[in-house]
PDB file of C-alpha atoms in Angstrom:
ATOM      1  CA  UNK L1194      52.183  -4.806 -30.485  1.00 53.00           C
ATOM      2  CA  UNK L1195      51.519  -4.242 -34.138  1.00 72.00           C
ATOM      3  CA  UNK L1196      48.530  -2.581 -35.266  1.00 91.00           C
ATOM      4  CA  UNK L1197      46.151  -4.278 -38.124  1.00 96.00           C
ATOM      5  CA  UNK L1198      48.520  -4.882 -41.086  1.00 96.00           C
ATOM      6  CA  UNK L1199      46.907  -4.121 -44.966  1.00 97.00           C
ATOM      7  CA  UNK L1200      48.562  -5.036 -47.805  1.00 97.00           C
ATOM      8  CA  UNK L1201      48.796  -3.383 -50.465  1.00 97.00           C
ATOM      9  CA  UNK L1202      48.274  -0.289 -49.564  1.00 96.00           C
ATOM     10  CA  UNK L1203      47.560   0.866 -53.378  1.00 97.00           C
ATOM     11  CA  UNK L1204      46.645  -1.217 -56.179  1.00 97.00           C
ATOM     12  CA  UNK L1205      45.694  -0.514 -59.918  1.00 98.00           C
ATOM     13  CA  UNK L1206      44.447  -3.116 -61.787  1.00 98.00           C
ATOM     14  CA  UNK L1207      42.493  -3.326 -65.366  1.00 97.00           C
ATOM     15  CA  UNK L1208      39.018  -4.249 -66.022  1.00 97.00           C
ATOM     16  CA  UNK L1209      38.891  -8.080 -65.941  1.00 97.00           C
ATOM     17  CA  UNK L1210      41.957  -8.622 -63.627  1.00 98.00           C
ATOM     18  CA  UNK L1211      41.627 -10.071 -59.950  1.00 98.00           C
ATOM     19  CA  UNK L1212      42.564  -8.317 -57.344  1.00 98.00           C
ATOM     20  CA  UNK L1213      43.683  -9.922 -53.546  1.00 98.00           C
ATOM     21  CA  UNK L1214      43.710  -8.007 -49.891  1.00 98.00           C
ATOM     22  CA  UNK L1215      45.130  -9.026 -47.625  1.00 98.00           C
ATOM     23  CA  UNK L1216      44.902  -8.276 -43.821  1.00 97.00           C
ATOM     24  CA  UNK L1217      46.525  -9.534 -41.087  1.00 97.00           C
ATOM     25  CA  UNK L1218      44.412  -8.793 -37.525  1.00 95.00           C
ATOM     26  CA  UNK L1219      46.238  -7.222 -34.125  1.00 93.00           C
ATOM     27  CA  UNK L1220      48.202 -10.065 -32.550  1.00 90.00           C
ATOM     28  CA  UNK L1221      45.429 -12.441 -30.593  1.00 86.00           C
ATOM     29  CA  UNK L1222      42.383 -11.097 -32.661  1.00 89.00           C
ATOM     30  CA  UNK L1223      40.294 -14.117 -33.894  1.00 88.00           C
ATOM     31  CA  UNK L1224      37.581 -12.003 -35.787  1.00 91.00           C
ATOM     32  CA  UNK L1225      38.114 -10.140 -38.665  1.00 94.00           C
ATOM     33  CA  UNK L1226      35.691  -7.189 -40.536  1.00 94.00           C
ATOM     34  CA  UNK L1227      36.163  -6.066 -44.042  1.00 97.00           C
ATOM     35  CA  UNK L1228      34.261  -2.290 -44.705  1.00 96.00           C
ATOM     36  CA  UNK L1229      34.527  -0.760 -48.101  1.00 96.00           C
ATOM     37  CA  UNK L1230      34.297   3.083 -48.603  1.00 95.00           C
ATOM     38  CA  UNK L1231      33.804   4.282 -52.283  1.00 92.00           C
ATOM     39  CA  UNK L1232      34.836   7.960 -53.030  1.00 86.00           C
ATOM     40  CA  UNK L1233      33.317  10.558 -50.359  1.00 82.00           C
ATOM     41  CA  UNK L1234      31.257   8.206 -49.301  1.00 85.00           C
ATOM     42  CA  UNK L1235      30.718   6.400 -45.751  1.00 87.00           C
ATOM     43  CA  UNK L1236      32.195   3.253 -44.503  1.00 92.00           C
ATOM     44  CA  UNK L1237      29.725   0.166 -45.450  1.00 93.00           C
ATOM     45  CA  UNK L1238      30.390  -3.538 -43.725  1.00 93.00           C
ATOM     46  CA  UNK L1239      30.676  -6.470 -46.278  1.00 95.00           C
ATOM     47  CA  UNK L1240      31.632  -9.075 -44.197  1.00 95.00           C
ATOM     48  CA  UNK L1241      32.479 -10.897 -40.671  1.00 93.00           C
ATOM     49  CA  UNK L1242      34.874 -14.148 -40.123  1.00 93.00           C
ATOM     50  CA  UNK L1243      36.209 -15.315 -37.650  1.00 91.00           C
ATOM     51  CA  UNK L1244      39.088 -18.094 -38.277  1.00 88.00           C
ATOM     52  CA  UNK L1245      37.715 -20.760 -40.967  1.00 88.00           C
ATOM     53  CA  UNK L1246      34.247 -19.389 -41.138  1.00 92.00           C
ATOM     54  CA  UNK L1247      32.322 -16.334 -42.159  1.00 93.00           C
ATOM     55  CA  UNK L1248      29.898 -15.303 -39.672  1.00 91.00           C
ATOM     56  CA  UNK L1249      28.276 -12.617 -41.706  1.00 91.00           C
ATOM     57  CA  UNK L1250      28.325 -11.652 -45.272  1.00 93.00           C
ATOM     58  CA  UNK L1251      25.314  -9.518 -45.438  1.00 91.00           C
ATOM     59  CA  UNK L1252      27.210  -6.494 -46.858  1.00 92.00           C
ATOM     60  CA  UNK L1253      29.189  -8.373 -49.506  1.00 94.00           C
ATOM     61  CA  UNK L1254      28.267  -8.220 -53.589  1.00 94.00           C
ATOM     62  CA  UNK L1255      26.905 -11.983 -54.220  1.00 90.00           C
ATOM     63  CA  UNK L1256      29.315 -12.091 -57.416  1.00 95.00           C
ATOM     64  CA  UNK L1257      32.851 -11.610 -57.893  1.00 97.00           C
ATOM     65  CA  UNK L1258      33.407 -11.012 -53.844  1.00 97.00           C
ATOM     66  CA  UNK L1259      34.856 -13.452 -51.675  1.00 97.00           C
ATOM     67  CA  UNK L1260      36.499 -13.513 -48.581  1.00 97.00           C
ATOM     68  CA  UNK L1261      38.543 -16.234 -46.194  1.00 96.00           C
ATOM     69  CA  UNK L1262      40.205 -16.120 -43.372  1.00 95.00           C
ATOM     70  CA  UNK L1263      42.154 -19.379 -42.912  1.00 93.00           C
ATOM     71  CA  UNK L1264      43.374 -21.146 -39.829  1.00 90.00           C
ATOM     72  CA  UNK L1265      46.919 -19.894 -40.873  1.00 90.00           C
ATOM     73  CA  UNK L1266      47.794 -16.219 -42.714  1.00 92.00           C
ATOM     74  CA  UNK L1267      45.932 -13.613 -43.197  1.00 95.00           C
ATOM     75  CA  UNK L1268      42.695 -13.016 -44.007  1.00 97.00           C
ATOM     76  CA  UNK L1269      41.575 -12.124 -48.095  1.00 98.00           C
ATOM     77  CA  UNK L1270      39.536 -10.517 -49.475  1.00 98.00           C
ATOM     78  CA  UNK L1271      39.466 -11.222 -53.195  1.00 98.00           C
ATOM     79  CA  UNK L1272      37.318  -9.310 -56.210  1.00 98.00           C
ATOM     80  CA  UNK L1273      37.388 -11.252 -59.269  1.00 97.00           C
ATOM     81  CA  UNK L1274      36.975  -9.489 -62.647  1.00 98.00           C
ATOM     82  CA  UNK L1275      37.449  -6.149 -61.464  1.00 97.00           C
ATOM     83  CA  UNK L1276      35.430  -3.005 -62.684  1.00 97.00           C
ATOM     84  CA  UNK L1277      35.284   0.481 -62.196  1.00 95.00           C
ATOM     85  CA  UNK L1278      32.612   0.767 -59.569  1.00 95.00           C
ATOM     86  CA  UNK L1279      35.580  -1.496 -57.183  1.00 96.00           C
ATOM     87  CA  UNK L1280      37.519   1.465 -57.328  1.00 96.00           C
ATOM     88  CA  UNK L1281      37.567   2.335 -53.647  1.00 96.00           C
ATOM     89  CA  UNK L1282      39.354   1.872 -50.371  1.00 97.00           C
ATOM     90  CA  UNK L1283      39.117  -1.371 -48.045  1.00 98.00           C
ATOM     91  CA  UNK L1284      39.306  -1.478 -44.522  1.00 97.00           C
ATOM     92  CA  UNK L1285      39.935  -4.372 -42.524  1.00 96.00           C
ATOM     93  CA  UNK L1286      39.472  -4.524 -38.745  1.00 94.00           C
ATOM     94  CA  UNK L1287      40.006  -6.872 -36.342  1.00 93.00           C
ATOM     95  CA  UNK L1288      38.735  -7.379 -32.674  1.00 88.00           C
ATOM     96  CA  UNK L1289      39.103 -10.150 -29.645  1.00 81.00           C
ATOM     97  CA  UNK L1290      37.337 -13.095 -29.014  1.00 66.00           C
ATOM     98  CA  UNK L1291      33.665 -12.911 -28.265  1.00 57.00           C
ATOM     99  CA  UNK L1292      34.182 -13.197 -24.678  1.00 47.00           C
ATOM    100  CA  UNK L1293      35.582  -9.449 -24.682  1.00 50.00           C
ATOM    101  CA  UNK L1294      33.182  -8.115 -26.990  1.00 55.00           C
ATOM    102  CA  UNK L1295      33.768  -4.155 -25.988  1.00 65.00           C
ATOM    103  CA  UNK L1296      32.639  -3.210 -29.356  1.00 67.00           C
ATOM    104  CA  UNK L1297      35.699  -1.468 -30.347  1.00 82.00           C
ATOM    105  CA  UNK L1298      37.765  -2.375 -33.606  1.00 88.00           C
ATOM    106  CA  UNK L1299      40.978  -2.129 -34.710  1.00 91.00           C
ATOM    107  CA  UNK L1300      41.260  -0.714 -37.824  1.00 94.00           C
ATOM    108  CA  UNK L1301      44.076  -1.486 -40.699  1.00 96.00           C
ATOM    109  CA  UNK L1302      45.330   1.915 -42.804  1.00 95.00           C
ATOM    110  CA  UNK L1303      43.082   0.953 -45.529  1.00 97.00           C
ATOM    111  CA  UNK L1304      44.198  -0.791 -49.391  1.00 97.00           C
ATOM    112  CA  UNK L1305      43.263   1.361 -51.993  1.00 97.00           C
ATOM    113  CA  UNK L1306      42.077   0.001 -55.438  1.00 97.00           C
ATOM    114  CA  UNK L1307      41.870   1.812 -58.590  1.00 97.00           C
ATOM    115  CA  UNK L1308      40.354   0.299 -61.533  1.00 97.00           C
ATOM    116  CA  UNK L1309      41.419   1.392 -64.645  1.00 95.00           C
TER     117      UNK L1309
ATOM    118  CA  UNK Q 715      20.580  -1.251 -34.084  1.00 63.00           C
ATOM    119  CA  UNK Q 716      19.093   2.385 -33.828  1.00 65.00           C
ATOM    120  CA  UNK Q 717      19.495   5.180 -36.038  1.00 88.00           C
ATOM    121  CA  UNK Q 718      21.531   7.849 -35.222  1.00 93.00           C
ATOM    122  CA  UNK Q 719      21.285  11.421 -36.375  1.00 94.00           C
ATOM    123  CA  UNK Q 720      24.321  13.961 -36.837  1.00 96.00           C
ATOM    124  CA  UNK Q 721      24.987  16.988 -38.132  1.00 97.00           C
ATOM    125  CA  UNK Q 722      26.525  16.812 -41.488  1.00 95.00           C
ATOM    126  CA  UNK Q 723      29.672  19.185 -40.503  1.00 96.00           C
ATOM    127  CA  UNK Q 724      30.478  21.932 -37.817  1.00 97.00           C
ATOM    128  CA  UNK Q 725      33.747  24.294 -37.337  1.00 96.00           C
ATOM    129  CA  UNK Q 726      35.179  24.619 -34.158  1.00 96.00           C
ATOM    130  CA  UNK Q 727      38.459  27.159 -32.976  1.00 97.00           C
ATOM    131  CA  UNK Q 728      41.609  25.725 -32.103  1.00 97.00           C
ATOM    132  CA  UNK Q 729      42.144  25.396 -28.358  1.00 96.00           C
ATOM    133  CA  UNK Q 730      38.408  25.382 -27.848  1.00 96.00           C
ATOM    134  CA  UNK Q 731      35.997  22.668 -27.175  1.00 97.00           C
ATOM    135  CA  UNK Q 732      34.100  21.127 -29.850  1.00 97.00           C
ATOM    136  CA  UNK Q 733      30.758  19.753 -28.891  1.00 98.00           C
ATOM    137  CA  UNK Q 734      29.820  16.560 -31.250  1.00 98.00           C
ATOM    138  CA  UNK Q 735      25.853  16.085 -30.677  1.00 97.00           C
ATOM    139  CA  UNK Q 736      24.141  12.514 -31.687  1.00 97.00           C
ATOM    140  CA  UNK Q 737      20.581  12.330 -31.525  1.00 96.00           C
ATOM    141  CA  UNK Q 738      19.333   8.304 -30.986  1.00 94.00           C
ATOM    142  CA  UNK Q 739      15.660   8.711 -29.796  1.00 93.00           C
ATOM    143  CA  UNK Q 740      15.260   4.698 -31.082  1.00 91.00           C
ATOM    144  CA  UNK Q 741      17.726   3.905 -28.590  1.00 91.00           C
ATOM    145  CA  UNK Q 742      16.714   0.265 -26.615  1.00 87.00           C
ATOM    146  CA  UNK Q 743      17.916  -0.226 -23.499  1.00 85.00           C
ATOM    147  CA  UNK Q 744      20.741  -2.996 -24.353  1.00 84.00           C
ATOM    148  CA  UNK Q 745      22.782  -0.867 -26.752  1.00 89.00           C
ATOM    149  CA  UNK Q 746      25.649   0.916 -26.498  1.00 91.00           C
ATOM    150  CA  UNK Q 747      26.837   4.494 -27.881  1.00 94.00           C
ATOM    151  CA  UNK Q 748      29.993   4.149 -29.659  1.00 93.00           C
ATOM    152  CA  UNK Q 749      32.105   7.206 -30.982  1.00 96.00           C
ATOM    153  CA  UNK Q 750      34.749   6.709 -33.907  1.00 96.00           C
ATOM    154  CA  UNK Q 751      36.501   9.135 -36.163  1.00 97.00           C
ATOM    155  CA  UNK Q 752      38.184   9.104 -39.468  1.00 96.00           C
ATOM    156  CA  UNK Q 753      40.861  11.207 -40.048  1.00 95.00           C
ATOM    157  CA  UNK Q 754      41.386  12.044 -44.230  1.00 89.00           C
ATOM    158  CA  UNK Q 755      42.362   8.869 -46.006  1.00 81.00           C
ATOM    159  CA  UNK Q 756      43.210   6.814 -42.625  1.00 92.00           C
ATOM    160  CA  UNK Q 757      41.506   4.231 -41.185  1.00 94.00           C
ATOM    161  CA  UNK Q 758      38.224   4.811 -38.514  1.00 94.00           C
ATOM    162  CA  UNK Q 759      40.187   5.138 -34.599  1.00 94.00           C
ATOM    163  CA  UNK Q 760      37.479   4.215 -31.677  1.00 93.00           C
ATOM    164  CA  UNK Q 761      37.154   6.925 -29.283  1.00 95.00           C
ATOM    165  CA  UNK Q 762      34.344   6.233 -26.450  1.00 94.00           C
ATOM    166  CA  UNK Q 763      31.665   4.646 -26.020  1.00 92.00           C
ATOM    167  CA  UNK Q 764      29.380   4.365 -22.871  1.00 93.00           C
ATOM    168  CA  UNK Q 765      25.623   3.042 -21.889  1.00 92.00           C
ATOM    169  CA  UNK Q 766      24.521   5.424 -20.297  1.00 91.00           C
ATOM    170  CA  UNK Q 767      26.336   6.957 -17.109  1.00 89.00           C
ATOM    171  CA  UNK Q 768      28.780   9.820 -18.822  1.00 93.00           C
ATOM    172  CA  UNK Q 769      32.244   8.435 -19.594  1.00 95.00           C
ATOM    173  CA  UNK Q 770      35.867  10.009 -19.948  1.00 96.00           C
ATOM    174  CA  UNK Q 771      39.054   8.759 -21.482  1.00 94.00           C
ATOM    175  CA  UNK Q 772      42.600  10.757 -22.615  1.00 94.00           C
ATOM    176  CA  UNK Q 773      40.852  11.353 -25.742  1.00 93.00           C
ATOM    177  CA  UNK Q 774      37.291  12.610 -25.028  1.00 97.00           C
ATOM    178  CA  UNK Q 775      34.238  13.045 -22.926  1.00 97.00           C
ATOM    179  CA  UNK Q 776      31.198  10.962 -23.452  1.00 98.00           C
ATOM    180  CA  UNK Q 777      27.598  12.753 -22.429  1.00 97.00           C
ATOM    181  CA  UNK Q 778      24.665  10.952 -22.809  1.00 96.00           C
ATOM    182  CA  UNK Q 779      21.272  12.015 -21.776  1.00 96.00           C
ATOM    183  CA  UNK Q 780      19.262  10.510 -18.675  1.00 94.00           C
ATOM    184  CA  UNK Q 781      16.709   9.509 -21.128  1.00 94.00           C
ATOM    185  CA  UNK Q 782      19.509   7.813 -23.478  1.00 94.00           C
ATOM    186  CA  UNK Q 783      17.633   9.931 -26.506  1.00 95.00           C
ATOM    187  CA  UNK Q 784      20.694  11.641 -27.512  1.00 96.00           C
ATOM    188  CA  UNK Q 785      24.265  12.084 -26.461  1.00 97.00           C
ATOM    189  CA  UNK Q 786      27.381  14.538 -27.078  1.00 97.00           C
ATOM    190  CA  UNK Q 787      31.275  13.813 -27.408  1.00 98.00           C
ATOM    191  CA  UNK Q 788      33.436  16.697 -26.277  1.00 98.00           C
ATOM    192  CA  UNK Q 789      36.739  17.492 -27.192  1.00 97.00           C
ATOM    193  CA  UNK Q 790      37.851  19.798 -24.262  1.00 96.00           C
ATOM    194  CA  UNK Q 791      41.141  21.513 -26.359  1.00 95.00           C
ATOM    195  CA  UNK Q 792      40.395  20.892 -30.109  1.00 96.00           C
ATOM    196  CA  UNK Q 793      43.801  20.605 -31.734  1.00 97.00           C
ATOM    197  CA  UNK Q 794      44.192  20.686 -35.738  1.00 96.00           C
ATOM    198  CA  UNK Q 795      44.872  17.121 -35.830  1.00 95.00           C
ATOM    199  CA  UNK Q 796      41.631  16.402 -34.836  1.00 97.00           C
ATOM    200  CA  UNK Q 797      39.742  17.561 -37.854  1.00 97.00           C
ATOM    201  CA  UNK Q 798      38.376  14.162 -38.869  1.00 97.00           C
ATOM    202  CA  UNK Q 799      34.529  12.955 -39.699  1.00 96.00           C
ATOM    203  CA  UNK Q 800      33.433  11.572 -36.065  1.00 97.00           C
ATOM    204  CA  UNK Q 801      30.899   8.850 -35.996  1.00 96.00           C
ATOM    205  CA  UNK Q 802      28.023   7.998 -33.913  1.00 96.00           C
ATOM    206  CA  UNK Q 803      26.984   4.695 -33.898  1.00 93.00           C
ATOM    207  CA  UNK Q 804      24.452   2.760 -31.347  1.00 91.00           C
ATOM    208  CA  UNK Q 805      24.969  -0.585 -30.670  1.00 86.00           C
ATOM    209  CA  UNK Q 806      23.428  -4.036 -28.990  1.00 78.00           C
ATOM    210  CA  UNK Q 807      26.739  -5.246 -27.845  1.00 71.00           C
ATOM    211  CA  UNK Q 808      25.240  -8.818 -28.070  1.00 66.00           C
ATOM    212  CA  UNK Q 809      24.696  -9.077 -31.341  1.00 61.00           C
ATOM    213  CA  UNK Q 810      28.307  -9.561 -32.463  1.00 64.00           C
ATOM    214  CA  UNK Q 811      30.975  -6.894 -32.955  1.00 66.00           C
ATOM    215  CA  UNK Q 812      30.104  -5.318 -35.998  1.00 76.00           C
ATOM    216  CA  UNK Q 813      29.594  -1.478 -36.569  1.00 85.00           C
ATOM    217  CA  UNK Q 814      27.389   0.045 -38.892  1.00 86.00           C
ATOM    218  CA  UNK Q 815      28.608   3.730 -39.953  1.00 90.00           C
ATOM    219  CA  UNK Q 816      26.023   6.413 -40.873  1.00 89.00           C
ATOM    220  CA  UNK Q 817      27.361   9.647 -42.478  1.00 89.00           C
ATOM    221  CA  UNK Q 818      28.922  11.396 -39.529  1.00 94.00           C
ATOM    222  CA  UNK Q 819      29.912  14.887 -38.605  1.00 97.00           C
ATOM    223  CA  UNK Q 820      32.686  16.369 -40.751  1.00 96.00           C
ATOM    224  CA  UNK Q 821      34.373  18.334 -38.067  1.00 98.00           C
ATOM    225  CA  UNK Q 822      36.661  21.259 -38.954  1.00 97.00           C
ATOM    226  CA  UNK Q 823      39.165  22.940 -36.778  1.00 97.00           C
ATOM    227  CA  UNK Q 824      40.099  26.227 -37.496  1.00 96.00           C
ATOM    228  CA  UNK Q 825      43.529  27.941 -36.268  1.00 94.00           C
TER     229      UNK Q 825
END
């Protein structure tokens, strides 16, 4: 059973330019969780969606951040106009329905942006 | 969810056990004690997590005080591989499945 798939795993774009996760959730996962951690810093939430909707986007930047997670694919998260302070690493989780809610997430290996 | 306390970083010897403390004193009765850790530049792994009778998995043990104030993770044989940042986090397991992470315990193993 494959884990929480990221890709890319690294990815450099220039000021301006849009950048696109994407994150496929453990086989049978319906809810998906995007974190971002900047540079020796902790793991903040952005957002929450399950398929079609987004449950919670208290964490997320009201500009230039979007997410979906569509009935088919993977789920994105998208930065638009990229600048430095993006620069950081993404982590996507994933967990089962509601009706198993143990708390515990599957976490992807992370996409890494750099800005230059 | 509550706040949870940690010590910033702590060394422990190879082959020894390293005692993780979390203090939680804001703790309600409904949530949950979670334990995750980070190893360098991978994603967070889940460890244990518990209520409040002590709990014990292949990874780890899970202590957590009568008074649910403050708990400790134990890793009976530390190996190398488990220096990592380890995460406390308290949670009300009805109020959806998302984790907030505080700065954790750097933990270092020494040889």
């Amino acid at each position: 059973n494959a884990g929480v798939m990221q890709n890319p795993r690294h990815l450099v774009r220039r000021r301006g330019q849009e950048a696109r996760l994407r994150c496929s959730p453990m086989k049978g996962h319906s809810h998906v969780y995007w974190y971002r951690q900047l540079p020796e810093e902790g793991l903040k939430f952005m957002v929450y969606l399950q398929k079609e909707n987004i449950i919670d986007e208290s964490g997320m930047p009201k500009e230039r951040f979007s997410a979906e997670f569509p009935k088919e694919g993977p789920s994105i998260l998208r930065i638009q106009q990229v600048v430095r302070g993006d620069s950081a690493a993404y982590f996507c989780a994933s967990s089962p329905q509601s009706g198993t809610n143990t708390g515990e997430l599957f976490f992807g290996e992370g996409s890494r942006l750099t800005v230059l | 969810d509550a706040k949870t306390t940690q010590p910033t970083s702590m060394d422990c010897a190879e082959g020894r056990a390293a005692n993780l403390p979390c203090n939680h004193s804001t703790i309600s009765g409904n949530e949950y004690v979670y334990w995750y850790r980070q190893i360098h530049s991978q994603g967070p792994q889940y460890i244990i997590h518990g209520l409040k009778n002590n709990e014990t998995n292949e990874m780890a043990s899970l202590i957590i005080t009568e008074d649910r104030k403050s708990s400790t993770l134990i890793l009976p044989h530390a190996t190398l591989r488990d220096t990592a940042v380890y995460y406390c986090i308290v949670r009300n397991n009805n109020a959806g499945n998302m984790l907030t992470f505080g700065g954790g315990t750097r933990l270092m193993v020494k040889p």
